Coordinates of C-alpha atoms in Angstrom, one line a residue:
X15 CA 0.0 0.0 0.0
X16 CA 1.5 3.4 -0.8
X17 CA 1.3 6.4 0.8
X18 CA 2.2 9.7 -1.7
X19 CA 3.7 12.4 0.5
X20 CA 1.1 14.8 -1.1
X21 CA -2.1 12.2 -0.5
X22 CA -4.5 13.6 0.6
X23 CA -8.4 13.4 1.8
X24 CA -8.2 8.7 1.8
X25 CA -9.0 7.1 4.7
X26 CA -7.9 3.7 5.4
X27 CA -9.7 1.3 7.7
X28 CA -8.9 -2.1 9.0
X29 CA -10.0 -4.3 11.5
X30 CA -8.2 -5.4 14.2
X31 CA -8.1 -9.4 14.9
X32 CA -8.4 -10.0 18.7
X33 CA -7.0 -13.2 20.1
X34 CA -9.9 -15.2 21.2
X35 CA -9.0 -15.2 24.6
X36 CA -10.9 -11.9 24.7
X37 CA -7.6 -9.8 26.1
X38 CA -7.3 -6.6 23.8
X39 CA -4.1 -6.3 22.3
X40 CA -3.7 -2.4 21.7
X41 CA -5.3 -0.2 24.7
X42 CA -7.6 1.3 22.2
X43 CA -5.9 5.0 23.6
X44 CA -3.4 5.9 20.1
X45 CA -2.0 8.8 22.1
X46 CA 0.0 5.9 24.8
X47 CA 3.2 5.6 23.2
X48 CA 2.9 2.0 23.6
X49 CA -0.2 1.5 21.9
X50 CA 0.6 3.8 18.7
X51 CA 4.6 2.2 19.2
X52 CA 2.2 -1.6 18.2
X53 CA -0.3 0.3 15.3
X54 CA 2.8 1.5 13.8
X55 CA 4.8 -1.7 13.5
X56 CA 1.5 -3.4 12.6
X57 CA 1.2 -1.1 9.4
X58 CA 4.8 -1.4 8.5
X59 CA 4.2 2.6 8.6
X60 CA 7.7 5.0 9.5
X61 CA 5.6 7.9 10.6
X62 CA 2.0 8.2 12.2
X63 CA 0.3 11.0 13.8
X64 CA -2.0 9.8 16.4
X65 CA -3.9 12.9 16.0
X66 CA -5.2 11.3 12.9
X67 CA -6.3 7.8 13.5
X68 CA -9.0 6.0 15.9
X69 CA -8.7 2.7 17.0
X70 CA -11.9 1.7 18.6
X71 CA -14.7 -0.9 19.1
X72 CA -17.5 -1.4 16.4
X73 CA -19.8 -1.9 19.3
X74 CA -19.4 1.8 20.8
X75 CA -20.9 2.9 17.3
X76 CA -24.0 1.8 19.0
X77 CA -27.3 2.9 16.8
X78 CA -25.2 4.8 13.9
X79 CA -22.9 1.8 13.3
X80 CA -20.0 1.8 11.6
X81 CA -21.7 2.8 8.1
X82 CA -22.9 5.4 9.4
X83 CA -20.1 6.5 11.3
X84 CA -18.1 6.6 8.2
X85 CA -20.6 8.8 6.5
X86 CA -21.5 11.2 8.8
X87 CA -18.2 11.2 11.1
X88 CA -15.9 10.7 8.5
X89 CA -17.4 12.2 5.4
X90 CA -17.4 9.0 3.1
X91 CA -19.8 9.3 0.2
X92 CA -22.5 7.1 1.2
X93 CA -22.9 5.1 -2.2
X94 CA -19.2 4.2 -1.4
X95 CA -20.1 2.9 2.0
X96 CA -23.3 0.9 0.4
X97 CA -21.0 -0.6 -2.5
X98 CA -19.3 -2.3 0.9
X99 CA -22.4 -2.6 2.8
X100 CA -22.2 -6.6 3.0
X101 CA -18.8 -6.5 4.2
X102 CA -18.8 -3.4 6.5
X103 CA -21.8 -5.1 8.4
X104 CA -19.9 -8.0 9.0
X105 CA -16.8 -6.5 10.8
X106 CA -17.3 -6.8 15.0
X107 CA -14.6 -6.1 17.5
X108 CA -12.1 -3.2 16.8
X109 CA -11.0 -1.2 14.1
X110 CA -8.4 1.1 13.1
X111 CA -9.3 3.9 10.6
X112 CA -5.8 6.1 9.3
X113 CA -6.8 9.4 7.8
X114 CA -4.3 10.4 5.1
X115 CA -2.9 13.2 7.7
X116 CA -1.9 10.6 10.0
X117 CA 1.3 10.2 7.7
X118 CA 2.1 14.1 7.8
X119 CA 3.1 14.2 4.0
X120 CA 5.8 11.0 4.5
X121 CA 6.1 8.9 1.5
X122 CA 6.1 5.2 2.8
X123 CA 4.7 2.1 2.0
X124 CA 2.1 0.1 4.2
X125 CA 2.6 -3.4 4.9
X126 CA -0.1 -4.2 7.4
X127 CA 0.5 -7.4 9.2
X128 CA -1.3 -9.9 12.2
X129 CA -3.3 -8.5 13.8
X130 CA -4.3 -5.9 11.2
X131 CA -6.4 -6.7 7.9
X132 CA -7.2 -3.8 5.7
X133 CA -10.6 -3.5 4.9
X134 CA -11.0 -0.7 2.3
X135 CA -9.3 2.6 1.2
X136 CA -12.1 5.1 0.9
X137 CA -12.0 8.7 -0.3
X138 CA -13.7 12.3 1.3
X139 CA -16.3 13.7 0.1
X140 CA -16.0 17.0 -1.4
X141 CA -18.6 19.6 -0.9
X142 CA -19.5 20.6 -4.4
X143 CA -18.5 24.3 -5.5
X144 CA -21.8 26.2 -5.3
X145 CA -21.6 30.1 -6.5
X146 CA -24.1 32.2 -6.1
X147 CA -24.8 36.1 -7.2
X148 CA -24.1 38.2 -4.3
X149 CA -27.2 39.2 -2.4
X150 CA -27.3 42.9 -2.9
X151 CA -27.7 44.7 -6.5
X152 CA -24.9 47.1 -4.5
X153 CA -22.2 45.2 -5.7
X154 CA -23.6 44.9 -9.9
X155 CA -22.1 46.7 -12.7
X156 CA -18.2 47.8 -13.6
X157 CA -16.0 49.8 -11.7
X158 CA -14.5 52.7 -13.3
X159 CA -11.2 53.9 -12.6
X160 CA -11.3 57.2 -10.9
X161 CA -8.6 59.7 -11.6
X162 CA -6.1 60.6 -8.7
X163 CA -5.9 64.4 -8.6
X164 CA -2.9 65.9 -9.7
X165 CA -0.3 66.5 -6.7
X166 CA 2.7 68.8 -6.7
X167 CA 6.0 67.3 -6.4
X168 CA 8.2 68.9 -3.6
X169 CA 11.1 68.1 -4.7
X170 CA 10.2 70.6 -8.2
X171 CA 9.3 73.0 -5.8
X172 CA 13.4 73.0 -4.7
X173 CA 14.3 72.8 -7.8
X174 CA 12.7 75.5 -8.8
X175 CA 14.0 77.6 -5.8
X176 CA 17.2 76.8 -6.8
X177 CA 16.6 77.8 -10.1
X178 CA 15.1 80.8 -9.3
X179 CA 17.5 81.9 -6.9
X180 CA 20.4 83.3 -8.8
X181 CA 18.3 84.9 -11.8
X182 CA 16.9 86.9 -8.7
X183 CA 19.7 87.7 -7.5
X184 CA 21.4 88.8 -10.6
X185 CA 18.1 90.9 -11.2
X186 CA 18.3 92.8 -8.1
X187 CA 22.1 92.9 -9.0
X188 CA 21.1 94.6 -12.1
X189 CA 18.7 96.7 -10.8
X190 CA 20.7 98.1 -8.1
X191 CA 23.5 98.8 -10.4
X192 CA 21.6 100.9 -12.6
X193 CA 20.3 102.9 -9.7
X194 CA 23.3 103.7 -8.2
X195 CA 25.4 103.9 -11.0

């Protein structure tokens, strides 16, 4: 089984063969690093994120069952989950389910072993894209581009000062010559 290190949105679920002697083997708590140290070396996997896996009894499912726990908790399509109906109602005791996350973008390949038989990749269910004209006849039509009014540089205002300053000077320097000449 490979994991891509850019999977996303598949959801892996396998069921967990107790010994008959009734004694769980895995705590059924993912978080222990015992219990997750066991899941791990079951799946052959070199990274897993406890965060994203469950490891629990079909039983506690009670009235929604597994089905429906992989529809409405999980967000499996539901014709997927009917396709496997036969099979899915079959399954007792405990099961793992591995969202794609749990592997945190690590390429690796699964090689689930005793105690763990895979029973089905299934994919997410995407919301469909849904657009729909904005509420309020506010927001219709084109915006134009509105001119920026016109603002004066300073810097041509010191330019122009300096400039300006010498042909005033020789001005006055004229000016005064010819009067006091």
């Amino acid at each position: 089984m490979q994991v891509s290190e850019t999977e996303f949105g598949l959801i892996r679920i396998f069921s967990v063969d107790e010994p008959e002697s009734g004694s769980a083997l895995f705590d059924h708590d993912l978080n222990s690093e015992d219990c997750l140290n066991l899941v791990q070396s079951a799946l052959g996997a070199t990274h897993l994120d406890p965060d994203y896996g469950e490891l629990f009894a079909v039983a506690d499912l009670e009235e929604v069952g597994l089905r429906g726990y992989m529809v409405q908790g999980l967000g499996i399509a539901e014709a997927d989950v009917t396709q496997d109906a036969l099979r899915l109602d079959a399954l007792s005791g405990t099961v793992l389910v591995v969202l794609s996350k749990a592997f945190g973008g690590h390429a690796q390949e699964l090689s689930p072993k005793s105690p763990l038989r895979w029973v089905g990749t299934y994919r997410e269910e995407k919301a469909p894209v849904h657009y729909e004209p904005l509420p309020s006849s506010g927001s219709a039509g084109v915006v134009e581009e509105v001119p920026h009014p016109h603002q004066p540089n300073p810097h041509l205002n010191v330019l122009w000062a300096v400039l300006a300053l010498p042909i005033l000077l020789i001005f006055v320097g004229i000016i005064g010559f010819l009067l006091f000449k």
